[in-house]
Coordinates of C-alpha atoms in Angstrom, one line a residue:
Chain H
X927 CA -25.1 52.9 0.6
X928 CA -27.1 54.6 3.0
X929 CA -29.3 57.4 2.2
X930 CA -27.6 59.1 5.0
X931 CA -24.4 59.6 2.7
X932 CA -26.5 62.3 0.9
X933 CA -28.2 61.6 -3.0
X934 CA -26.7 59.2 -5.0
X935 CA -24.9 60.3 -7.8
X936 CA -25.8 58.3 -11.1
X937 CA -22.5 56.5 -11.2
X938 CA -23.3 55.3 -7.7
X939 CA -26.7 54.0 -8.9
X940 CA -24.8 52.4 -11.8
X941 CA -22.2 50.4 -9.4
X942 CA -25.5 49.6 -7.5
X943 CA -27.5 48.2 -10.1
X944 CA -24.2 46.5 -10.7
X945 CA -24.2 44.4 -7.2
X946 CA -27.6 43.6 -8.1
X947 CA -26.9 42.3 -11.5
X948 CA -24.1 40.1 -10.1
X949 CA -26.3 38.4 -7.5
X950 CA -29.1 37.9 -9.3
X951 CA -29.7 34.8 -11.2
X952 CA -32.6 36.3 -13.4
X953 CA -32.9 39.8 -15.5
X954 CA -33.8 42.5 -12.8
X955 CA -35.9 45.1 -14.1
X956 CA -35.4 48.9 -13.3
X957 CA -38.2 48.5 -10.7
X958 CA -37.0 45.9 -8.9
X959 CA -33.4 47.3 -8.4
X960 CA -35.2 50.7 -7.4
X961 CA -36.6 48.9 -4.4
X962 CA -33.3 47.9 -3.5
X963 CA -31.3 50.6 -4.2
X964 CA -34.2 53.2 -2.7
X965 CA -33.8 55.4 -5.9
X966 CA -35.9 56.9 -8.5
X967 CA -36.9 54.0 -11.0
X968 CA -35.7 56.2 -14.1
X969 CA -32.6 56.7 -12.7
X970 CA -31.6 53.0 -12.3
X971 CA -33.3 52.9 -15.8
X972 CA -30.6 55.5 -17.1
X973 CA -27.6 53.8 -15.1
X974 CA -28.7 50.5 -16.3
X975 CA -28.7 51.5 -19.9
X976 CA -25.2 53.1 -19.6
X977 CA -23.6 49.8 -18.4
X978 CA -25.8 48.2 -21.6
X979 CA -23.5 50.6 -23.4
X980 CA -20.5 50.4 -21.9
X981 CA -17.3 50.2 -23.7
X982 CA -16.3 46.3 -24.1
X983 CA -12.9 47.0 -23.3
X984 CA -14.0 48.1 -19.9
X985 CA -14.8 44.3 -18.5
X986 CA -15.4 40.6 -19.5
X987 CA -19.0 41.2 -18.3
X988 CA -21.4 42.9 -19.7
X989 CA -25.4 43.8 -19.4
X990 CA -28.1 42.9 -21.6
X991 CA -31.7 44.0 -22.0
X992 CA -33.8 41.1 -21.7
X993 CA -37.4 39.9 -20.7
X994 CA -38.4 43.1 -19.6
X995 CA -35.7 43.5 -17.5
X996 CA -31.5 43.8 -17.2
X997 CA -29.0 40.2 -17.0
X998 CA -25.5 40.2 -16.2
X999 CA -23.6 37.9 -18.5
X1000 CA -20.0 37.0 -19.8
X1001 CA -18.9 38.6 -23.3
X1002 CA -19.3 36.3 -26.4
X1003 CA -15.6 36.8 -26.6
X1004 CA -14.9 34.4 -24.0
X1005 CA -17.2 32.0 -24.5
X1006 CA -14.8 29.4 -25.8
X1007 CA -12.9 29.8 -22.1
X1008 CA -16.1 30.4 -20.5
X1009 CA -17.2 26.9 -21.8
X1010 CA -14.0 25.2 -21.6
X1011 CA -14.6 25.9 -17.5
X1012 CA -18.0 25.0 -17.0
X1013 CA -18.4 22.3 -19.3
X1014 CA -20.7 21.6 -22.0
X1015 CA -23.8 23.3 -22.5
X1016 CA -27.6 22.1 -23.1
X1017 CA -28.4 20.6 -26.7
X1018 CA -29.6 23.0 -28.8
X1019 CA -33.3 22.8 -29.6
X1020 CA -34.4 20.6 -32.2
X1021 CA -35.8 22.3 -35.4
X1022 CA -39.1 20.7 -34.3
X1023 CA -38.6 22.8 -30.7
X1024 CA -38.1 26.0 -32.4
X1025 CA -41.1 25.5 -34.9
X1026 CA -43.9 25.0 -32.0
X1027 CA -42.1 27.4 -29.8
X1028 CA -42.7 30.0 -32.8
X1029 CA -46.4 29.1 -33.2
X1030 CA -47.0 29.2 -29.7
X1031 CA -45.3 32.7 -29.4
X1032 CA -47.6 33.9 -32.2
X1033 CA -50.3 32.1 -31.1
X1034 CA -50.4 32.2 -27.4
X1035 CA -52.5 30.9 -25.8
X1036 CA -53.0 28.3 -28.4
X1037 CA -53.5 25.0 -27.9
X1038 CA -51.6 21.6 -29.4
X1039 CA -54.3 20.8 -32.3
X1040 CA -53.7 23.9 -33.4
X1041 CA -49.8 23.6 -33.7
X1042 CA -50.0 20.7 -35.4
X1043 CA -52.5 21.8 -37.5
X1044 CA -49.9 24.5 -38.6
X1045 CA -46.7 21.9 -38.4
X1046 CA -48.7 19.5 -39.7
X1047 CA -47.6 16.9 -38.2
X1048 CA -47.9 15.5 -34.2
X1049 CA -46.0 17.6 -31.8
X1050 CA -47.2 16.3 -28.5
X1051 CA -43.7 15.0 -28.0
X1052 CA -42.0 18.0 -28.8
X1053 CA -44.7 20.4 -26.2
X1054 CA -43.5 18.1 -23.8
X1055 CA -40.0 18.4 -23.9
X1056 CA -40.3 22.2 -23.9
X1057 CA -42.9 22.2 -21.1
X1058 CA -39.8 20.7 -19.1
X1059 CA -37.6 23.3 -20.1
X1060 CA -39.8 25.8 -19.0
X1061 CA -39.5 27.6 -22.0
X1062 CA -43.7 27.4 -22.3
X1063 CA -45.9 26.8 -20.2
X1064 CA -49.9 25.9 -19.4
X1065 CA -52.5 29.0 -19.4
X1066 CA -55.5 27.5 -18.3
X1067 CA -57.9 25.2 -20.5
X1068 CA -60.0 25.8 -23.9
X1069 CA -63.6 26.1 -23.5
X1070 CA -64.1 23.7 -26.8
X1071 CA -64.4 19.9 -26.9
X1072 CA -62.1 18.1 -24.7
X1073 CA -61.0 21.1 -23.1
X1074 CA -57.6 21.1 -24.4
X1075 CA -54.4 22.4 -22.9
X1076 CA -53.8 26.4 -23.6
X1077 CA -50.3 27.0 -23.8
X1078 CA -48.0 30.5 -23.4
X1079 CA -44.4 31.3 -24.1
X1080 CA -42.7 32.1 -20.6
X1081 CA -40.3 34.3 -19.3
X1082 CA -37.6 31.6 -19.3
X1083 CA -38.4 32.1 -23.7
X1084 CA -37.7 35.4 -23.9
X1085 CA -34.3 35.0 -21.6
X1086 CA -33.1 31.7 -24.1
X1087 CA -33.2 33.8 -27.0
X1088 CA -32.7 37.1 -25.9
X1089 CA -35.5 38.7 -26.2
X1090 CA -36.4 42.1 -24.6
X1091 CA -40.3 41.1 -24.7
X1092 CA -42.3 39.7 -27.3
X1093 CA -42.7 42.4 -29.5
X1094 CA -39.0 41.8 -30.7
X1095 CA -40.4 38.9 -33.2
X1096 CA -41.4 40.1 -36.6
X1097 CA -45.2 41.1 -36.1
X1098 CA -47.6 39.1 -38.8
X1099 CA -47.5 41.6 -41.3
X1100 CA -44.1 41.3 -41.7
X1101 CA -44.0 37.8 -41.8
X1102 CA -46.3 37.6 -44.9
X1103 CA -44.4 40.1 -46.5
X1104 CA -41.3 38.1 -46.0
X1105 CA -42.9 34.6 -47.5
X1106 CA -44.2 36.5 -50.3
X1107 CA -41.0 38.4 -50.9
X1108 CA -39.4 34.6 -50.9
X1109 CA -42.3 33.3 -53.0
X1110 CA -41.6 36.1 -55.8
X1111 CA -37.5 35.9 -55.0
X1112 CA -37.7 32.1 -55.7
X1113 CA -39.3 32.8 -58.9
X1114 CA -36.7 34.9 -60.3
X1115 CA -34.1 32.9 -59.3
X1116 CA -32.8 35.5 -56.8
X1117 CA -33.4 33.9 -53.9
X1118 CA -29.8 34.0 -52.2
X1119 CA -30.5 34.5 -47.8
X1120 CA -32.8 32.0 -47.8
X1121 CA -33.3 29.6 -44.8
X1122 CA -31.8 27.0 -46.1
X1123 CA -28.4 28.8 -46.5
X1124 CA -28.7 30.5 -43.4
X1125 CA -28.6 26.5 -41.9
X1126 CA -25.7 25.6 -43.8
X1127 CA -23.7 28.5 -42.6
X1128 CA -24.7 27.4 -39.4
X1129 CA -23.7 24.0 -39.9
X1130 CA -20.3 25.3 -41.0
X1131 CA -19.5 26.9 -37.3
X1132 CA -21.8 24.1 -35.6
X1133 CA -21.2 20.9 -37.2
X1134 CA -24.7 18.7 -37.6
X1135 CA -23.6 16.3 -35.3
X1136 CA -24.2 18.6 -32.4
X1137 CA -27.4 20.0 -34.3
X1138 CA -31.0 18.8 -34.2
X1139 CA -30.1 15.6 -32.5
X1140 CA -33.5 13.5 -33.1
X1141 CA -36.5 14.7 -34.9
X1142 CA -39.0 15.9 -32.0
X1143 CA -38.9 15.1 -28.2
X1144 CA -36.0 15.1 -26.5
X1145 CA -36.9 15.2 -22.7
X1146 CA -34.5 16.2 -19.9
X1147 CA -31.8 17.9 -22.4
X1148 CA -32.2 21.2 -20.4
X1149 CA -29.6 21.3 -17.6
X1150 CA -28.6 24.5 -17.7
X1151 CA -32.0 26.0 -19.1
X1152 CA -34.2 24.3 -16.2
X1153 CA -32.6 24.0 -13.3
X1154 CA -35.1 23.0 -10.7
Chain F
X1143 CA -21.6 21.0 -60.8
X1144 CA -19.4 21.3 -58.3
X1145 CA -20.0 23.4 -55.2
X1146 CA -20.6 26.8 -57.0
X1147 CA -22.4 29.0 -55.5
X1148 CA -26.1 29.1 -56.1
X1149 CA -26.0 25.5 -57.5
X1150 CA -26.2 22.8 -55.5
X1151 CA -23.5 20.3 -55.5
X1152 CA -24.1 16.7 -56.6
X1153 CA -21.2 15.7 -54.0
X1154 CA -20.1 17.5 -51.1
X1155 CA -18.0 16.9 -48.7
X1156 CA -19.8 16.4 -44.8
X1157 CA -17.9 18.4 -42.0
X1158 CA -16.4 16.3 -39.3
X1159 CA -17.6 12.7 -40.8
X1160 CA -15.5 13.2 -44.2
X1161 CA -18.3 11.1 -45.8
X1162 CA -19.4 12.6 -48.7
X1163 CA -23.4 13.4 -49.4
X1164 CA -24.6 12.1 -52.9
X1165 CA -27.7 14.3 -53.7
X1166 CA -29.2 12.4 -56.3
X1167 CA -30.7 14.7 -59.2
X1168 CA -30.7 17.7 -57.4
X1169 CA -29.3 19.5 -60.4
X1170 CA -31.2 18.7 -62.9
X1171 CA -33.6 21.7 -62.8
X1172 CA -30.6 24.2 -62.1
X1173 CA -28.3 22.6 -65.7
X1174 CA -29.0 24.2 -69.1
X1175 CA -31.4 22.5 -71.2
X1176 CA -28.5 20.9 -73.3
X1177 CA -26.5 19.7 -70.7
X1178 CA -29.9 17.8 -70.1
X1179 CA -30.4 16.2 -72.8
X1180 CA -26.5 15.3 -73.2
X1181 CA -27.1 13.5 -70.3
X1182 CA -30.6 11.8 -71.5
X1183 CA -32.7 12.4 -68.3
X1184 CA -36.3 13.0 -68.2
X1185 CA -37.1 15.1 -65.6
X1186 CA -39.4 12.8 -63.7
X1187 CA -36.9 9.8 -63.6
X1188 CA -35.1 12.2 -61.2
X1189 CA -35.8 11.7 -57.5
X1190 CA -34.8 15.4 -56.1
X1191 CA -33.5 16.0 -52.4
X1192 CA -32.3 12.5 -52.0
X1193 CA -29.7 13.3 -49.6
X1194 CA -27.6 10.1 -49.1
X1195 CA -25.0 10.1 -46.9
X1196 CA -22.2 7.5 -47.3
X1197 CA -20.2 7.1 -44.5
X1198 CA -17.7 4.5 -44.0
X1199 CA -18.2 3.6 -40.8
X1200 CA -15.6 1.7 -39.0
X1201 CA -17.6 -1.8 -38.5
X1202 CA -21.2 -1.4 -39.6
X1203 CA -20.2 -0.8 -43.4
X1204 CA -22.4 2.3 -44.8
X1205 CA -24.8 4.3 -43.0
X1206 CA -27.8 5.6 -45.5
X1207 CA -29.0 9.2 -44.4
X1208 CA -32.2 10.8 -45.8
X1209 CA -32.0 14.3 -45.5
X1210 CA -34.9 15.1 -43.2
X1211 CA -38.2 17.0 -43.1
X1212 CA -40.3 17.8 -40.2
X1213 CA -43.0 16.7 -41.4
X1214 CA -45.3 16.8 -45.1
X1215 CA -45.4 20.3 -45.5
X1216 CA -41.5 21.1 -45.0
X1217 CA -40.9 18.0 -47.6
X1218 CA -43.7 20.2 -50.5
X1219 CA -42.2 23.4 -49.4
X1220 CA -38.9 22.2 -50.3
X1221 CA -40.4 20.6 -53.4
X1222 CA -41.6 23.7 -54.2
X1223 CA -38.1 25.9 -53.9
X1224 CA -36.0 23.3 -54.8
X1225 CA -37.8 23.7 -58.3
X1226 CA -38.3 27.5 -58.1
X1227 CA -41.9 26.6 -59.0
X1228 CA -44.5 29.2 -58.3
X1229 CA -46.3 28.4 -54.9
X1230 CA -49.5 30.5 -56.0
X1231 CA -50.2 27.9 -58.6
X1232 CA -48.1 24.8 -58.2
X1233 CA -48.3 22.1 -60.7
X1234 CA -50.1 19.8 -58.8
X1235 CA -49.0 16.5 -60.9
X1236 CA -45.3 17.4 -60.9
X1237 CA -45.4 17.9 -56.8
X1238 CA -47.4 14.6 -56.2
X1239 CA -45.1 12.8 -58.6
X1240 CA -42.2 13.6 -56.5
X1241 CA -43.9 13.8 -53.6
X1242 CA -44.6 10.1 -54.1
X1243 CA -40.9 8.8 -54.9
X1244 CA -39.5 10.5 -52.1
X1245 CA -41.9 8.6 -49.7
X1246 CA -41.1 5.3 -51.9
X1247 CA -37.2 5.7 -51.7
X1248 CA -38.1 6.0 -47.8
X1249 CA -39.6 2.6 -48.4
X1250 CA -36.6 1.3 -49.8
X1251 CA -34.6 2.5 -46.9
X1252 CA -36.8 0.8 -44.6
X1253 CA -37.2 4.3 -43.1
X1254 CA -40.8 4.4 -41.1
X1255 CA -43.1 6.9 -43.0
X1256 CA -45.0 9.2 -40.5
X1257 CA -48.3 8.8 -40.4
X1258 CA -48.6 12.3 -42.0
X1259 CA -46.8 11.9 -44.9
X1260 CA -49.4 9.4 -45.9
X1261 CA -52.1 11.0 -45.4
X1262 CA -50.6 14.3 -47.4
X1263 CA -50.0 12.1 -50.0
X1264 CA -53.4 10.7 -50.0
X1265 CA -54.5 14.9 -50.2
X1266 CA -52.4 15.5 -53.1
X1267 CA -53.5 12.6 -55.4
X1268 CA -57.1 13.8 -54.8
X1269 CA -56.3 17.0 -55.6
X1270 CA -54.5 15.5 -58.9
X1271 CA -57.7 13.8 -59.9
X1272 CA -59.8 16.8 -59.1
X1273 CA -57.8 18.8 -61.3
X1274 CA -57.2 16.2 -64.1
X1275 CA -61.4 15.9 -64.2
X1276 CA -63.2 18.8 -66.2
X1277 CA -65.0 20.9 -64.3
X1278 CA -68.5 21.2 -65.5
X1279 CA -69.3 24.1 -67.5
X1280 CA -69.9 27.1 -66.0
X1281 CA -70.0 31.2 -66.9
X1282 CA -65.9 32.4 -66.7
X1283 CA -66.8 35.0 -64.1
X1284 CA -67.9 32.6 -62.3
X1285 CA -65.1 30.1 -61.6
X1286 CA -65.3 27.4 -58.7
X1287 CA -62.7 28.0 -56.2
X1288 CA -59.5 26.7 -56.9
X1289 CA -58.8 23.1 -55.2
X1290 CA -55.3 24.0 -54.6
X1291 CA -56.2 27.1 -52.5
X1292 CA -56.4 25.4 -49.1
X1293 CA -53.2 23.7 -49.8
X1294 CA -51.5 27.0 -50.8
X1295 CA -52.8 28.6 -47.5
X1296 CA -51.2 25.8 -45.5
X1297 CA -48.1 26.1 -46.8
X1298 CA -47.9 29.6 -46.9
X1299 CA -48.7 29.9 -42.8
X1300 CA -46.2 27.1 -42.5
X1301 CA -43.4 28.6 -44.0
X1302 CA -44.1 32.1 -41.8
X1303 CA -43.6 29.8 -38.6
X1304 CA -40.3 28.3 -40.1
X1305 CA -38.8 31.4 -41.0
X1306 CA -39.7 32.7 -36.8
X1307 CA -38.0 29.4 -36.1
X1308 CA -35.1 30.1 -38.5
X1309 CA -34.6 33.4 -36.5
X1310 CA -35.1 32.1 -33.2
X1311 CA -32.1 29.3 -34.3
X1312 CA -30.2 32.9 -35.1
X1313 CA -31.0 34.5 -31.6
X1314 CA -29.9 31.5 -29.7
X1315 CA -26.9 30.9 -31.3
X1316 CA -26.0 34.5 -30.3
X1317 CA -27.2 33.7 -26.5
X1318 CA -25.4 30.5 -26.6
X1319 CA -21.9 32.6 -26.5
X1320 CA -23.0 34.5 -23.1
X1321 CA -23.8 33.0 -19.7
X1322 CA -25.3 34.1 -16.9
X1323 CA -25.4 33.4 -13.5
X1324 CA -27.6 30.4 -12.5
X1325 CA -30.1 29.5 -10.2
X1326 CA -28.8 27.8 -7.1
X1327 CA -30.8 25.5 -5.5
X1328 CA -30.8 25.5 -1.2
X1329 CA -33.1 23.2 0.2
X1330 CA -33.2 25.3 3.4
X1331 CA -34.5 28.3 1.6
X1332 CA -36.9 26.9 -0.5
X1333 CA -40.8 28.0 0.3
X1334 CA -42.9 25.1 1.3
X1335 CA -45.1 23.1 -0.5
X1336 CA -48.3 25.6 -0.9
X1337 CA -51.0 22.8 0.0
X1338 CA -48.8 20.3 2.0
X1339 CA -49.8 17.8 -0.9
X1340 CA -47.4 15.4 -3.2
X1341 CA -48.0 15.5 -6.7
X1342 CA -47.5 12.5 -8.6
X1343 CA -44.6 14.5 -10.5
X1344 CA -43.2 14.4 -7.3
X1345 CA -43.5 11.1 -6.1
X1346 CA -41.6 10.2 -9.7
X1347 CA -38.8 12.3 -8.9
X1348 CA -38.5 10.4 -6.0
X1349 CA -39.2 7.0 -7.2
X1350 CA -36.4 8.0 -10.1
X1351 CA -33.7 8.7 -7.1
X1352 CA -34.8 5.4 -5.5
X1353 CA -34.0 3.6 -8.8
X1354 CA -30.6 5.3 -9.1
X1355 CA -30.1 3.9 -5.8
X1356 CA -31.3 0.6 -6.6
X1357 CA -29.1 0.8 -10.0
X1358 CA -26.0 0.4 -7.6
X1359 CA -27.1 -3.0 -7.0
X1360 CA -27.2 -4.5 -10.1
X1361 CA -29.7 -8.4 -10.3
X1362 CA -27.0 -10.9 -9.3
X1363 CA -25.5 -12.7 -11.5
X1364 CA -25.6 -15.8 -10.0
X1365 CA -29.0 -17.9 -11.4
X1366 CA -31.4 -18.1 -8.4
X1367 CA -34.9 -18.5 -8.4
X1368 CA -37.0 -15.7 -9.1
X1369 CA -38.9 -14.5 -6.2
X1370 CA -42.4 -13.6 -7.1
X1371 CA -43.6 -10.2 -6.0
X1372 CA -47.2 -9.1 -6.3
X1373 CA -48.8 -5.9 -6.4
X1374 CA -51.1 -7.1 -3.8
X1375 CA -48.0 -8.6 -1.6
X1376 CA -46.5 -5.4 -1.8
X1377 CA -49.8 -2.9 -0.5
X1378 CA -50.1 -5.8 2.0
X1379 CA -46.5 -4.9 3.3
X1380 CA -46.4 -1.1 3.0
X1381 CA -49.7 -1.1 5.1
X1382 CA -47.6 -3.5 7.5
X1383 CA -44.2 -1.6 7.6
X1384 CA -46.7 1.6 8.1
X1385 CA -48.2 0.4 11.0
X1386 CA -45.0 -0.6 12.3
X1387 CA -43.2 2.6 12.5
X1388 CA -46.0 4.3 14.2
X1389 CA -48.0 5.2 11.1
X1390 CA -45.4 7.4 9.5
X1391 CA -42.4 6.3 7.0
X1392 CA -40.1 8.3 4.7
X1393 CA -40.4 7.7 0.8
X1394 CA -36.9 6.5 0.8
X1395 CA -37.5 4.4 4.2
X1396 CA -40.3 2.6 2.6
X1397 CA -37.7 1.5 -0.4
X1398 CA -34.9 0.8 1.9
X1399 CA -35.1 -2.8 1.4
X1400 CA -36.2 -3.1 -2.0
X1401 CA -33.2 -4.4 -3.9
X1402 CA -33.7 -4.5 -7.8
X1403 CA -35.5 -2.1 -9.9
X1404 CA -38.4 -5.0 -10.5
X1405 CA -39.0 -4.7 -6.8
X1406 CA -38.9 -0.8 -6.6
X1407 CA -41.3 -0.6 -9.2
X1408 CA -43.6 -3.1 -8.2
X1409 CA -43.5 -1.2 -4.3
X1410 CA -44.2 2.2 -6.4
X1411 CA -47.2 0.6 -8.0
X1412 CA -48.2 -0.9 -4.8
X1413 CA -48.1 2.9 -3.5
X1414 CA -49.5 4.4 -6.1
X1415 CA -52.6 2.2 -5.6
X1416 CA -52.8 2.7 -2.1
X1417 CA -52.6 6.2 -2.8
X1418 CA -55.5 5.8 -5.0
X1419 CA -57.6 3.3 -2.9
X1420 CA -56.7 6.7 0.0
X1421 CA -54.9 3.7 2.1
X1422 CA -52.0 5.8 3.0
X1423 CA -51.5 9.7 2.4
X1424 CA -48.8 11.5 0.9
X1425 CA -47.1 14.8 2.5
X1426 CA -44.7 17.3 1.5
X1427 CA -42.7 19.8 4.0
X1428 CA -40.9 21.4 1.2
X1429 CA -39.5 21.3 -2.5
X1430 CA -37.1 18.8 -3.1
X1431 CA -38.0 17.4 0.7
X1432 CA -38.3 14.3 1.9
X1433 CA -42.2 13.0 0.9
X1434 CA -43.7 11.3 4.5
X1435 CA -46.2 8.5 3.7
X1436 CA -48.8 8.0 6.6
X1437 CA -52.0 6.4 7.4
X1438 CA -55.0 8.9 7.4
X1439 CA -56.1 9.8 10.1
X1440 CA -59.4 8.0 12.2
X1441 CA -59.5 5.6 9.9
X1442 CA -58.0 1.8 10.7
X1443 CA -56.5 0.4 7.5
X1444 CA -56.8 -3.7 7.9
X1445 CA -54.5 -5.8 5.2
X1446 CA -57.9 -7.5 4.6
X1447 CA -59.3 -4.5 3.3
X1448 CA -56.8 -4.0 0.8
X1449 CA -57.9 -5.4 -2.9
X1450 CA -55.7 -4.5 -5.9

């Protein structure tokens, strides 16, 4: 791919962008691959969101839009395979895990008083065991007595859960709207999706066993998640 | 009762385990009125959410299983579904009632009680008095605020975080099912340590690969006198070994000869503290590299000089 051979044409940028995909072992964003590929950034934008597209049947791999950027991964169809090769994955977080992680994305930077002012309960264990996973990490310090801590979400978040950026979460508005929807639901005696059947459903394809493990810190669980 | 849908099921059966889950009294507040008082329950004799699992394990007889909370305010918000009761003006004495025989049924499980729960409970039996009390009499318009309001705002701004965290649970289910290509780590190619300094992160990683090592080598069975090593003995023979070797040593040089983890640990303490005292230095080439401990420079380190 020289830029001898004449212009690109976009389904040359697409196979390029593909290379990179393959190699790379974090999302690329459009600029990144346009460095490479010495094209125009929208066009590796375009080709990239054509192979985001692309017709499953085509391949076993396909391309998501995450963190800001584009990831190569293996179909959920083969997971089972997929798994059965490279062996058994990371715990899943702890419902502890997910409940700071969704005060600090909210939050951010926020400090740990605060999230367990909200959790109510101690989660120094818990910020710990994510801060190993990478999944948040340290801002800088508090100007308030005892200089606390500031914590962020990092890129590594937004990658776990597929996540495009941050904006993807429910913005605060929303939120309220759906507590008070499930305030007035529970009242009625409609509530039906609540959280607590969404769990059980869960349980149903993931049996408990595997699930929430211990209550709150569980350090070096990340393998796969962490890896230096 | 039995597993319909929308009702809770006094007995269902676990996945995998095949133990079944007594909920005690669950159902109470979901049965008709009459099928109550066939039965002859008074609604506080109930203890609600009592998730006991009984399973028959092969040798240890029954395991007891509380269902679990995350803390005081995931055990009221339950409360407060669980019994469809309005969360904008929650019966304060009902809530504390059960609040308080779900922590005592703890007790009799000899399950630990956080910290917390106490201390919620201790909230909600002051806000029970404060309520029970008449307030003095004042113009209607003019209504103190209401003592449940701070309560009400906690929970509230709780519950928004657990439903983010009940979606996140959604998203990485999903992402669970793809994988991706992961980092590979090549000592070669890693950058070098910015500021040519260990952190003591560092020094643990190492210390931890040491006591893998030293794991290999289990303490001898055979009864022999225990040696006696000092923290003092130790700095006294890392200084020694230092000056040795020409003033430089390799982490994993300087542990070579400890044998069990009680001596590795007592020689990381011993380094940590010479570290400390400034003794000996620490250096870094690159991540993951070998750590070099050294004297520092112009400066003649005598074993007298060394006081732990």
């Amino acid at each position: 791919m020289t830029s001898d051979a004449g212009p690109l044409s976009l389904g040359d940028i697409r196979r390029g962008v593909e290379c990179l995909l393959f190699v790379s072992p974090t999302p690329l964003t459009a600029r990144e691959m346009a460095l490479a590929l010495e094209v125009d950034e929208a066009l590796v934008e375009r080709a990239s969101r054509e192979l985001v597209s692309r017709d499953p049947s085509q391949s076993g791999l396909m391309v998501r839009e995450v963190a800001g950027g584009f990831q190569m991964a293996t179909r959920p169809e083969y997971a089972v395979a997929v798994a059965r090769f490279v062996g058994k994955r990371a715990q899943k977080l702890s419902r502890a895990a997910l409940e700071c992680l969704a005060i600090i994305a909210y939050n951010q930077p926020c400090t740990l008083p605060e999230v367990d002012a909200i959790r109510g309960v101690d989660s120094s264990g818990v910020v710990k065991s994510l801060l190993d996973k990478g999944l948040i990490r340290e801002l800088g310090r508090k100007d308030a007595p005892g200089r606390p801590v500031l914590y962020g979400t990092t890129e590594e978040f937004l990658v776990y859960f597929g996540l495009k950026s941050l904006d993807d979460l429910p913005d605060q508005a929303v939120l309220e709207q759906m507590v008070s929807e499930r305030a007035q639901a529970v009242l009625e005696g409609t509530e039906d999706a609540s959280v607590e059947d969404a769990r059980r459903m869960v349980e149903q394809v993931f049996p408990p066993d595997e699930q929430d493990p211990e209550n709150g810190a569980q350090a070096g669980a990340g393998e796969s998640l962490h890896p230096l | 009762m039995s597993g319909k849908p929308g009702g809770r099921s006094s007995l269902r059966r676990l996945p995998k385990t095949g133990g079944l889950v007594i909920q005690y009294g669950v159902d109470p507040w979901k049965e008709t009125g009459a099928a109550r008082c066939a039965a002859g329950r008074k609604q506080q004799d109930v203890v609600p959410l009592m998730a006991i699992d009984l399973r028959q394990e092969s040798s240890t007889g029954f395991q007891v299983r509380l269902q679990q909370f995350e803390g005081p305010l995931d055990l009221l918000l339950h409360l407060i579904r669980e019994q469809e009761l309005d969360i904008y003006d929650i019966p304060i004495a009902q809530v504390t009632d059960q609040y308080l025989l779900y922590l005592q049924r703890m007790e009799e499980l000899d399950l630990d009680i956080a910290g917390e729960f106490l201390v919620m409970a201790a909230m909600l039996i002051e806000l029970k008095s404060r309520m029970l009390l008449p307030s003095p009499p004042s113009p209607p318009e003019e209504e103190g605020p209401d003592p449940r309001a701070e309560l009400v705002e906690r929970l509230l701004e709780y519950e928004k975080y657990r439903e983010v965290a009940a979606l996140l649970r959604n998203q990485e289910e999903t992402c669970r099912l793809l994988y991706s290509r992961t980092v590979e780590v090549d000592p070669e190619e890693l950058p070098p340590v910015p500021s040519g300094t260990v952190t003591t992160a560092d020094l643990l990683a190492a210390l931890k690969r040491v006591l893998e090592r030293a794991e290999v080598e289990k303490e001898p069975a055979a009864v022999i006198p225990r040696r006696r090593i000092t923290l003092r003995l130790k700095m006294g023979e890392i200084l020694r070994r230092l000056k040795e070797s020409g003033g430089r040593l390799s982490f994993h040089a300087l542990f070579s000869s400890e044998r069990t983890r009680t001596e590795v640990v007592v020689a990381f303490l011993a380094l940590l503290e010479l570290l400390r005292q400034r003794k000996v230095d620490a250096q870094q080439e690159r991540c993951l590299g070998e750590i070099i401990i050294f004297e520092p420079a112009g400066e003649a380190v005598t074993l007298e000089a060394v006081s732990p």
